[in-house]
Amino acid sequence: MSKLANILFIHQNFPGQFKHLAPALVRQGHRVWAMTMQPVDVTDWQGVTLVPYRASRGSTPNVHPWVSDFETKTIRGEACFRAALALKAQGVVPDVIVAHHGWGESLFLKEVWPQARLAIYCEFYYQPHGADVGFDPEFAAADPGGDACRLRLKNLNNLLHFEVADAGISPTQWQASTFPEPFRRRISVIHDGIDTTAVAPNPQVQLTLGHRAGATTTLNRSSEVITFVNRNLEPYRGYHTFMRALPELLARRPNARVLLVGADDVSYGARPDPQRYGGLRSWKDIFVAEVRPRIPERDWARVHFLGKVPYAQFIGLLQLSTVHVYLTYPFVLSWSLLEAMSAGCAIVASDTQPLHEAIRHGETGRLVNFFDAPALAAQVCDLLDDPAERQRLGANARALAQQRYDLQTVCLPQQLAWVQGLAQQGAIA
């Protein structure tokens, strides 16, 4: 990059999506700061100066539910604004601000540094129809009309940023397409990047599992392993559909092990109403209770809920996988899907819009109707019976991951060039 710049990152849980970009900018010689709402033990991370801050107040009790989200974002935006004023008083004047604006922190930064180029991470623009809201009739909103009104106000954060942001970046074409014109044309589509060298097939991979009775089982690439990964096990990522396919999968594949990764909380959508589900408070327990009566104990012993796992173990699970299942509402695409592709997994995925850029049916994986549990079971079983097809799909998936999403050769160079353009050019008209 010909011009060295002062660059400020904003992310409530830094580094988040900027974990590769920020250190790379440091290596190029730029001065880089990051403001975060998370407490930190050190003030330097890979050359990035960390600036923690926190909100001085909480949300108003009993505020109108349609505006509660915007109030929260305003509180966070004010906290970042106050911290930015203090940073400016120390002499920090960024040329470029790169913000994940989804929580509102960057709402008022142009009031502090009006000449800075502000770029926002465009993860998702909320839609009352045609995306995640209303997609799954099983969990329909009690007040659909009111929910649409709430979403319009939820987008206030996006709309206010459109007025002050000079550019945007989005990880996928579909996610960028949810944003309206005229701001859509300011968004560059560049994925965060997958380290396809580190996330690669490993024929020697092994995993030892503990059993409820205290025994252990060691799995390797000759084992039959079905994997399912979410940050949290919840309907947004198809956990209910996967569980409803489980009785048939276990019955038809008596030697298969099913490994599920994910915590019991929610990342997206609402928590379950315990009154509706017999007092059960997690989606994990709700759908275990639904399918467990149809699964004999000997088969249930082959189902392993692993909870949250360290990243190295997660990659090992993908390398071990015989067939990997990924399901999602029309919503943000998970890194885990692209990591599964990079690991060479044979993938069965939901035929929903976020998948269409990465999974081409019959080429880089198989697509099934999100709600069709029998079809999901059938596709998984078909691939379990066809090693040659698994190898072909997995090789194609890895090739696409390397070609389109590789961190070092594709995504990071494009991100750096994008920041360079912001540093060297004026605000985009």
CSV table of C-alpha atoms in Angstrom, one decimal:
chain,number,residue,atom,x,y,z
A,1,MET,CA,0.0,0.0,0.0
A,2,SER,CA,1.6,3.2,-1.1
A,3,LYS,CA,0.1,5.4,1.6
A,4,LEU,CA,0.5,4.6,5.3
A,5,ALA,CA,-2.6,5.4,7.2
A,6,ASN,CA,-4.2,5.6,10.6
A,7,ILE,CA,-6.9,3.0,10.7
A,8,LEU,CA,-9.5,2.4,13.4
A,9,PHE,CA,-11.6,-0.7,13.7
A,10,ILE,CA,-14.9,-0.8,15.6
A,11,HIS,CA,-16.3,-4.1,16.7
A,12,GLN,CA,-18.2,-4.9,19.9
A,13,ASN,CA,-16.4,-8.2,20.1
A,14,PHE,CA,-13.1,-7.4,18.3
A,15,PRO,CA,-11.5,-8.9,16.3
A,16,GLY,CA,-14.6,-10.7,15.0
A,17,GLN,CA,-14.6,-10.6,11.2
A,18,PHE,CA,-11.5,-8.4,11.2
A,19,LYS,CA,-9.2,-11.0,12.8
A,20,HIS,CA,-7.0,-11.3,9.7
A,21,LEU,CA,-7.4,-7.8,8.2
A,22,ALA,CA,-6.4,-5.8,11.2
A,23,PRO,CA,-3.0,-7.6,11.8
A,24,ALA,CA,-2.3,-7.6,8.1
A,25,LEU,CA,-2.6,-3.8,8.0
A,26,VAL,CA,-0.2,-3.6,10.9
A,27,ARG,CA,2.3,-5.7,9.0
A,28,GLN,CA,2.1,-3.3,6.1
A,29,GLY,CA,3.2,-0.5,8.4
A,30,HIS,CA,-0.1,1.2,9.2
A,31,ARG,CA,-1.1,2.4,12.7
A,32,VAL,CA,-4.1,0.5,13.7
A,33,TRP,CA,-6.5,0.9,16.7
A,34,ALA,CA,-9.6,-1.1,17.6
A,35,MET,CA,-12.4,0.0,19.9
A,36,THR,CA,-14.3,-2.8,21.6
A,37,MET,CA,-16.9,-3.2,24.3
A,38,GLN,CA,-15.2,-6.3,25.6
A,39,PRO,CA,-12.9,-6.1,28.6
A,40,VAL,CA,-9.3,-6.8,27.6
A,41,ASP,CA,-6.2,-8.0,29.6
A,42,VAL,CA,-3.7,-6.3,27.2
A,43,THR,CA,-3.7,-3.1,25.2
A,44,ASP,CA,-1.8,-4.6,22.2
A,45,TRP,CA,-3.0,-7.4,20.1
A,46,GLN,CA,-0.7,-8.4,17.2
A,47,GLY,CA,0.3,-4.7,16.9
A,48,VAL,CA,-3.3,-3.4,17.1
A,49,THR,CA,-3.8,-0.9,20.0
A,50,LEU,CA,-7.0,-2.0,21.8
A,51,VAL,CA,-9.3,0.6,23.3
A,52,PRO,CA,-11.9,-0.9,25.5
A,53,TYR,CA,-15.0,1.0,26.6
A,54,ARG,CA,-18.4,0.3,28.1
A,55,ALA,CA,-21.9,1.8,28.2
A,56,SER,CA,-22.7,4.0,31.1
A,57,ARG,CA,-26.4,3.0,31.3
A,58,GLY,CA,-28.8,0.2,30.4
A,59,SER,CA,-32.0,0.0,28.4
A,60,THR,CA,-35.2,1.6,29.8
A,61,PRO,CA,-37.5,-0.8,31.5
A,62,ASN,CA,-40.9,-1.3,29.7
A,63,VAL,CA,-39.8,0.8,26.7
A,64,HIS,CA,-42.0,0.2,23.6
A,65,PRO,CA,-40.9,-3.1,22.1
A,66,TRP,CA,-40.6,-1.7,18.6
A,67,VAL,CA,-38.0,0.8,19.7
A,68,SER,CA,-36.1,-1.2,22.3
A,69,ASP,CA,-33.6,-2.4,19.7
A,70,PHE,CA,-32.8,1.2,18.5
A,71,GLU,CA,-32.5,2.4,22.1
A,72,THR,CA,-29.9,-0.2,22.8
A,73,LYS,CA,-28.0,0.8,19.6
A,74,THR,CA,-28.2,4.4,20.7
A,75,ILE,CA,-26.8,3.6,24.1
A,76,ARG,CA,-23.9,1.7,22.5
A,77,GLY,CA,-23.4,4.4,19.9
A,78,GLU,CA,-23.1,7.1,22.6
A,79,ALA,CA,-20.6,5.0,24.6
A,80,CYS,CA,-18.4,4.6,21.5
A,81,PHE,CA,-18.8,8.3,20.7
A,82,ARG,CA,-17.7,9.3,24.2
A,83,ALA,CA,-14.7,6.9,24.0
A,84,ALA,CA,-13.9,8.3,20.6
A,85,LEU,CA,-13.8,11.8,21.9
A,86,ALA,CA,-11.3,10.7,24.6
A,87,LEU,CA,-9.2,9.0,21.9
A,88,LYS,CA,-9.3,12.1,19.7
A,89,ALA,CA,-8.1,14.1,22.7
A,90,GLN,CA,-5.0,11.8,22.8
A,91,GLY,CA,-4.2,12.9,19.3
A,92,VAL,CA,-5.7,9.9,17.4
A,93,VAL,CA,-7.1,11.0,14.0
A,94,PRO,CA,-8.0,8.0,11.8
A,95,ASP,CA,-7.9,8.3,8.0
A,96,VAL,CA,-10.2,5.2,7.7
A,97,ILE,CA,-12.7,3.7,10.2
A,98,VAL,CA,-13.8,0.1,9.5
A,99,ALA,CA,-16.8,-0.7,11.6
A,100,HIS,CA,-19.2,-3.6,12.1
A,101,HIS,CA,-22.1,-1.3,12.6
A,102,GLY,CA,-24.6,-4.0,13.5
A,103,TRP,CA,-24.8,-3.0,17.2
A,104,GLY,CA,-24.8,0.7,16.6
A,105,GLU,CA,-21.4,1.6,17.9
A,106,SER,CA,-20.3,3.6,14.9
A,107,LEU,CA,-23.5,5.7,14.6
A,108,PHE,CA,-21.9,9.0,15.8
A,109,LEU,CA,-18.2,8.6,14.8
A,110,LYS,CA,-18.5,11.1,11.9
A,111,GLU,CA,-19.3,13.7,14.6
A,112,VAL,CA,-15.9,13.1,16.1
A,113,TRP,CA,-13.8,12.6,12.9
A,114,PRO,CA,-15.8,14.1,10.0
A,115,GLN,CA,-12.9,13.7,7.5
A,116,ALA,CA,-12.4,10.0,8.2
A,117,ARG,CA,-13.6,7.5,5.6
A,118,LEU,CA,-16.2,5.3,7.3
A,119,ALA,CA,-16.7,1.8,5.9
A,120,ILE,CA,-19.3,-0.6,7.4
A,121,TYR,CA,-19.5,-4.4,7.5
A,122,CYS,CA,-22.8,-5.1,5.8
A,123,GLU,CA,-23.8,-8.4,7.3
A,124,PHE,CA,-27.6,-8.3,6.9
A,125,TYR,CA,-30.5,-5.9,6.1
A,126,TYR,CA,-33.7,-7.0,7.8
A,127,GLN,CA,-36.6,-8.0,5.5
A,128,PRO,CA,-40.2,-8.4,6.6
A,129,HIS,CA,-40.7,-10.9,3.7
A,130,GLY,CA,-38.5,-13.1,1.6
A,131,ALA,CA,-35.7,-13.8,4.0
A,132,ASP,CA,-35.5,-15.2,7.6
A,133,VAL,CA,-38.7,-13.6,9.0
A,134,GLY,CA,-41.7,-15.7,8.2
A,135,PHE,CA,-39.6,-18.4,6.6
A,136,ASP,CA,-40.4,-21.2,9.1
A,137,PRO,CA,-44.2,-21.3,9.7
A,138,GLU,CA,-43.7,-23.6,12.8
A,139,PHE,CA,-42.3,-20.5,14.6
A,140,ALA,CA,-44.5,-17.8,13.2
A,141,ALA,CA,-44.7,-14.5,15.0
A,142,ALA,CA,-47.8,-14.0,17.2
A,143,ASP,CA,-48.2,-10.6,15.6
A,144,PRO,CA,-46.9,-10.7,12.0
A,145,GLY,CA,-48.0,-7.2,11.2
A,146,GLY,CA,-46.5,-5.8,14.3
A,147,ASP,CA,-43.3,-7.7,13.6
A,148,ALA,CA,-43.0,-6.1,10.2
A,149,CYS,CA,-43.3,-2.7,11.9
A,150,ARG,CA,-40.6,-3.6,14.5
A,151,LEU,CA,-38.3,-4.6,11.6
A,152,ARG,CA,-38.7,-1.3,9.9
A,153,LEU,CA,-37.5,0.4,13.0
A,154,LYS,CA,-34.8,-2.2,13.5
A,155,ASN,CA,-33.3,-1.0,10.2
A,156,LEU,CA,-33.0,2.5,11.4
A,157,ASN,CA,-29.4,1.7,12.4
A,158,ASN,CA,-28.7,0.6,8.9
A,159,LEU,CA,-30.4,3.6,7.3
A,160,LEU,CA,-28.6,6.2,9.5
A,161,HIS,CA,-25.3,4.6,8.6
A,162,PHE,CA,-26.1,4.9,4.9
A,163,GLU,CA,-26.1,8.7,5.3
A,164,VAL,CA,-22.6,8.8,6.7
A,165,ALA,CA,-20.8,5.7,5.4
A,166,ASP,CA,-18.5,6.0,2.4
A,167,ALA,CA,-18.4,2.3,1.6
A,168,GLY,CA,-19.5,-1.1,2.7
A,169,ILE,CA,-18.1,-4.6,2.6
A,170,SER,CA,-20.2,-7.8,2.7
A,171,PRO,CA,-19.0,-11.4,2.8
A,172,THR,CA,-21.5,-12.9,0.2
A,173,GLN,CA,-23.4,-11.6,-2.8
A,174,TRP,CA,-26.7,-12.7,-1.3
A,175,GLN,CA,-26.1,-10.8,2.0
A,176,ALA,CA,-25.1,-7.7,0.0
A,177,SER,CA,-28.3,-8.1,-2.1
A,178,THR,CA,-30.4,-7.7,1.0
A,179,PHE,CA,-29.3,-4.0,1.3
A,180,PRO,CA,-31.3,-1.5,-0.7
A,181,GLU,CA,-30.1,0.9,-3.4
A,182,PRO,CA,-28.6,3.4,-3.6
A,183,PHE,CA,-26.3,2.1,-0.8
A,184,ARG,CA,-26.0,-1.4,-2.4
A,185,ARG,CA,-23.7,-0.1,-5.1
A,186,ARG,CA,-21.3,1.1,-2.4
A,187,ILE,CA,-20.8,-2.4,-1.1
A,188,SER,CA,-17.9,-4.5,-2.1
A,189,VAL,CA,-18.4,-8.3,-1.8
A,190,ILE,CA,-15.3,-9.8,-0.3
A,191,HIS,CA,-15.5,-12.8,2.1
A,192,ASP,CA,-13.7,-12.8,5.4
A,193,GLY,CA,-11.5,-15.6,4.1
A,194,ILE,CA,-10.8,-19.2,5.0
A,195,ASP,CA,-7.3,-20.5,5.6
A,196,THR,CA,-7.5,-23.4,3.2
A,197,THR,CA,-4.0,-24.5,4.0
A,198,ALA,CA,-4.8,-25.0,7.7
A,199,VAL,CA,-8.3,-26.3,7.0
A,200,ALA,CA,-7.5,-29.2,4.6
A,201,PRO,CA,-8.2,-32.9,4.4
A,202,ASN,CA,-6.3,-35.1,6.8
A,203,PRO,CA,-6.4,-38.8,6.2
A,204,GLN,CA,-4.7,-39.5,9.5
A,205,VAL,CA,-7.2,-37.7,11.7
A,206,GLN,CA,-8.5,-39.4,14.8
A,207,LEU,CA,-10.9,-38.5,17.6
A,208,THR,CA,-11.6,-40.3,20.8
A,209,LEU,CA,-15.1,-40.0,22.2
A,210,GLY,CA,-16.2,-40.7,25.7
A,211,HIS,CA,-19.4,-42.6,26.5
A,212,ARG,CA,-22.0,-42.2,29.2
A,213,ALA,CA,-20.9,-45.5,30.7
A,214,GLY,CA,-17.3,-44.3,30.9
A,215,ALA,CA,-15.9,-46.3,27.9
A,216,THR,CA,-14.2,-44.6,24.9
A,217,THR,CA,-14.4,-45.0,21.2
A,218,THR,CA,-11.7,-43.9,18.7
A,219,LEU,CA,-12.9,-42.8,15.3
A,220,ASN,CA,-10.8,-42.3,12.2
A,221,ARG,CA,-11.4,-41.8,8.4
A,222,SER,CA,-12.6,-45.4,8.0
A,223,SER,CA,-15.4,-44.7,10.6
A,224,GLU,CA,-18.9,-43.7,9.4
A,225,VAL,CA,-19.4,-40.2,10.9
A,226,ILE,CA,-22.2,-37.7,10.3
A,227,THR,CA,-21.4,-34.2,11.5
A,228,PHE,CA,-23.7,-31.2,12.2
A,229,VAL,CA,-22.2,-27.9,13.5
A,230,ASN,CA,-23.9,-24.7,14.8
A,231,ARG,CA,-22.7,-22.1,17.2
A,232,ASN,CA,-25.9,-22.8,19.1
A,233,LEU,CA,-28.4,-25.6,18.3
A,234,GLU,CA,-31.5,-23.7,17.1
A,235,PRO,CA,-34.1,-23.6,14.4
A,236,TYR,CA,-32.4,-20.8,12.4
A,237,ARG,CA,-29.7,-23.3,11.5
A,238,GLY,CA,-32.0,-26.2,10.9
A,239,TYR,CA,-31.4,-28.1,14.1
A,240,HIS,CA,-35.0,-29.2,14.3
A,241,THR,CA,-35.0,-30.6,10.8
A,242,PHE,CA,-31.7,-32.5,11.4
A,243,MET,CA,-33.1,-34.0,14.6
A,244,ARG,CA,-36.3,-35.1,12.8
A,245,ALA,CA,-34.1,-36.9,10.3
A,246,LEU,CA,-32.1,-38.6,13.0
A,247,PRO,CA,-34.4,-41.6,13.8
A,248,GLU,CA,-34.3,-42.8,10.1
A,249,LEU,CA,-30.6,-42.1,9.8
A,250,LEU,CA,-29.8,-44.2,12.9
A,251,ALA,CA,-32.1,-47.0,11.8
A,252,ARG,CA,-30.6,-47.2,8.3
A,253,ARG,CA,-27.0,-46.8,9.3
A,254,PRO,CA,-26.4,-49.1,12.3
A,255,ASN,CA,-22.6,-48.2,12.4
A,256,ALA,CA,-22.8,-44.5,12.0
A,257,ARG,CA,-21.8,-42.0,14.7
A,258,VAL,CA,-23.5,-38.7,14.8
A,259,LEU,CA,-21.5,-35.8,16.1
A,260,LEU,CA,-23.3,-32.5,16.9
A,261,VAL,CA,-21.4,-29.4,17.8
A,262,GLY,CA,-23.1,-26.4,19.4
A,263,ALA,CA,-24.2,-24.8,22.6
A,264,ASP,CA,-27.7,-24.7,24.2
A,265,ASP,CA,-28.3,-21.0,23.8
A,266,VAL,CA,-29.6,-19.0,20.8
A,267,SER,CA,-27.5,-16.9,18.4
A,268,TYR,CA,-30.5,-15.8,16.2
A,269,GLY,CA,-34.2,-15.7,16.6
A,270,ALA,CA,-36.1,-16.1,19.9
A,271,ARG,CA,-35.7,-18.4,22.8
A,272,PRO,CA,-38.4,-21.1,23.2
A,273,ASP,CA,-41.4,-20.4,25.4
A,274,PRO,CA,-41.2,-23.0,28.2
A,275,GLN,CA,-45.0,-23.0,28.5
A,276,ARG,CA,-45.3,-24.2,24.9
A,277,TYR,CA,-42.8,-27.0,25.4
A,278,GLY,CA,-43.6,-28.6,28.7
A,279,GLY,CA,-41.1,-26.5,30.7
A,280,LEU,CA,-38.1,-27.2,28.4
A,281,ARG,CA,-36.0,-24.1,28.0
A,282,SER,CA,-33.5,-24.9,25.2
A,283,TRP,CA,-34.1,-25.9,21.6
A,284,LYS,CA,-31.6,-28.7,22.1
A,285,ASP,CA,-33.8,-30.4,24.8
A,286,ILE,CA,-37.0,-29.7,23.0
A,287,PHE,CA,-36.1,-31.6,19.9
A,288,VAL,CA,-34.3,-34.3,21.7
A,289,ALA,CA,-37.5,-34.9,23.6
A,290,GLU,CA,-39.5,-34.9,20.4
A,291,VAL,CA,-37.4,-37.6,18.6
A,292,ARG,CA,-36.0,-39.7,21.5
A,293,PRO,CA,-39.1,-42.0,21.9
A,294,ARG,CA,-38.4,-43.2,18.3
A,295,ILE,CA,-34.8,-44.0,18.9
A,296,PRO,CA,-33.8,-47.2,20.7
A,297,GLU,CA,-31.2,-46.9,23.4
A,298,ARG,CA,-28.5,-48.7,21.4
A,299,ASP,CA,-28.9,-46.2,18.6
A,300,TRP,CA,-29.1,-43.2,20.9
A,301,ALA,CA,-25.7,-44.2,22.3
A,302,ARG,CA,-24.2,-43.4,18.9
A,303,VAL,CA,-25.4,-39.7,19.1
A,304,HIS,CA,-22.8,-37.4,20.7
A,305,PHE,CA,-23.6,-33.8,21.7
A,306,LEU,CA,-20.2,-32.2,22.0
A,307,GLY,CA,-21.2,-28.7,23.0
A,308,LYS,CA,-18.7,-26.0,22.2
A,309,VAL,CA,-15.3,-27.3,21.1
A,310,PRO,CA,-11.9,-25.7,20.6
A,311,TYR,CA,-11.2,-24.6,17.1
A,312,ALA,CA,-8.6,-27.3,16.5
A,313,GLN,CA,-11.0,-30.0,17.5
A,314,PHE,CA,-13.7,-28.5,15.3
A,315,ILE,CA,-11.4,-28.7,12.3
A,316,GLY,CA,-10.6,-32.3,13.3
A,317,LEU,CA,-14.3,-33.1,13.3
A,318,LEU,CA,-14.7,-31.7,9.7
A,319,GLN,CA,-11.7,-33.7,8.6
A,320,LEU,CA,-13.2,-36.8,10.2
A,321,SER,CA,-16.6,-36.3,8.7
A,322,THR,CA,-18.0,-38.8,6.2
A,323,VAL,CA,-21.0,-36.6,5.5
A,324,HIS,CA,-21.5,-33.1,6.8
A,325,VAL,CA,-25.0,-31.5,7.1
A,326,TYR,CA,-25.5,-27.7,7.0
A,327,LEU,CA,-28.9,-26.1,7.2
A,328,THR,CA,-29.9,-22.5,7.4
A,329,TYR,CA,-32.8,-20.1,7.1
A,330,PRO,CA,-32.3,-17.4,4.4
A,331,PHE,CA,-29.8,-15.5,6.7
A,332,VAL,CA,-26.1,-14.9,7.2
A,333,LEU,CA,-23.9,-17.7,5.8
A,334,SER,CA,-21.8,-19.5,8.5
A,335,TRP,CA,-18.0,-19.7,8.2
A,336,SER,CA,-18.4,-23.4,9.2
A,337,LEU,CA,-20.0,-24.2,5.8
A,338,LEU,CA,-17.0,-22.8,3.9
A,339,GLU,CA,-14.6,-24.5,6.4
A,340,ALA,CA,-16.3,-27.8,5.7
A,341,MET,CA,-15.8,-27.2,2.0
A,342,SER,CA,-12.2,-26.4,2.6
A,343,ALA,CA,-11.8,-29.6,4.6
A,344,GLY,CA,-13.1,-31.6,1.6
A,345,CYS,CA,-16.4,-32.7,3.2
A,346,ALA,CA,-19.2,-34.3,1.3
A,347,ILE,CA,-22.0,-31.9,2.2
A,348,VAL,CA,-25.7,-32.1,2.3
A,349,ALA,CA,-27.2,-28.6,2.7
A,350,SER,CA,-30.5,-26.7,2.6
A,351,ASP,CA,-31.7,-25.4,-0.7
A,352,THR,CA,-31.9,-21.8,0.7
A,353,GLN,CA,-30.5,-18.7,-0.9
A,354,PRO,CA,-27.3,-18.2,1.1
A,355,LEU,CA,-26.1,-21.6,0.0
A,356,HIS,CA,-26.4,-21.1,-3.7
A,357,GLU,CA,-23.1,-19.2,-4.1
A,358,ALA,CA,-21.2,-22.1,-2.5
A,359,ILE,CA,-23.1,-25.3,-3.0
A,360,ARG,CA,-24.1,-26.2,-6.5
A,361,HIS,CA,-26.3,-29.3,-6.4
A,362,GLY,CA,-24.5,-32.4,-7.7
A,363,GLU,CA,-21.2,-30.5,-8.1
A,364,THR,CA,-20.0,-29.2,-4.7
A,365,GLY,CA,-22.6,-30.9,-2.6
A,366,ARG,CA,-26.2,-31.9,-2.4
A,367,LEU,CA,-29.2,-29.5,-1.7
A,368,VAL,CA,-32.4,-30.5,0.0
A,369,ASN,CA,-35.6,-28.7,1.0
A,370,PHE,CA,-34.9,-27.2,4.4
A,371,PHE,CA,-38.0,-28.7,6.0
A,372,ASP,CA,-37.9,-32.1,4.4
A,373,ALA,CA,-36.3,-34.4,7.0
A,374,PRO,CA,-37.0,-37.6,5.1
A,375,ALA,CA,-35.2,-36.2,2.0
A,376,LEU,CA,-32.3,-35.1,4.2
A,377,ALA,CA,-32.0,-38.6,5.6
A,378,ALA,CA,-32.2,-40.1,2.1
A,379,GLN,CA,-29.5,-37.8,0.7
A,380,VAL,CA,-27.1,-38.5,3.6
A,381,CYS,CA,-27.7,-42.3,3.4
A,382,ASP,CA,-27.1,-42.2,-0.4
A,383,LEU,CA,-23.8,-40.5,0.0
A,384,LEU,CA,-22.8,-42.9,2.8
A,385,ASP,CA,-23.3,-45.7,0.3
A,386,ASP,CA,-21.2,-44.0,-2.4
A,387,PRO,CA,-17.5,-43.4,-1.5
A,388,ALA,CA,-16.6,-42.3,-5.0
A,389,GLU,CA,-19.4,-39.6,-5.1
A,390,ARG,CA,-18.3,-38.4,-1.6
A,391,GLN,CA,-14.8,-38.1,-2.9
A,392,ARG,CA,-15.9,-36.2,-6.0
A,393,LEU,CA,-18.1,-33.8,-4.2
A,394,GLY,CA,-15.6,-33.2,-1.4
A,395,ALA,CA,-12.8,-32.5,-3.9
A,396,ASN,CA,-15.0,-30.1,-5.9
A,397,ALA,CA,-16.0,-28.3,-2.7
A,398,ARG,CA,-12.4,-27.8,-1.6
A,399,ALA,CA,-11.4,-26.6,-5.1
A,400,LEU,CA,-14.2,-24.0,-5.0
A,401,ALA,CA,-13.2,-22.9,-1.4
A,402,GLN,CA,-9.6,-22.5,-2.6
A,403,GLN,CA,-10.6,-20.6,-5.8
A,404,ARG,CA,-13.1,-18.2,-4.2
A,405,TYR,CA,-12.6,-18.0,-0.5
A,406,ASP,CA,-8.9,-18.6,0.2
A,407,LEU,CA,-7.7,-16.2,2.9
A,408,GLN,CA,-4.1,-15.6,1.7
A,409,THR,CA,-4.5,-15.6,-2.1
A,410,VAL,CA,-8.0,-14.2,-2.6
A,411,CYS,CA,-9.8,-12.6,0.3
A,412,LEU,CA,-7.1,-10.8,2.3
A,413,PRO,CA,-5.5,-9.2,-0.8
A,414,GLN,CA,-8.9,-7.9,-1.9
A,415,GLN,CA,-9.6,-6.6,1.6
A,416,LEU,CA,-6.3,-4.8,1.8
A,417,ALA,CA,-6.8,-3.3,-1.6
A,418,TRP,CA,-10.3,-2.2,-0.5
A,419,VAL,CA,-8.8,-0.4,2.6
A,420,GLN,CA,-6.1,1.1,0.4
A,421,GLY,CA,-8.8,2.6,-1.9
A,422,LEU,CA,-10.5,4.1,1.1
A,423,ALA,CA,-7.3,5.6,2.4
A,424,GLN,CA,-6.2,7.1,-0.9
A,425,GLN,CA,-9.5,8.3,-2.3
A,426,GLY,CA,-12.2,10.8,-1.3
A,427,ALA,CA,-15.6,9.8,0.0
A,428,ILE,CA,-17.7,7.9,-2.6
A,429,ALA,CA,-20.4,9.9,-4.1
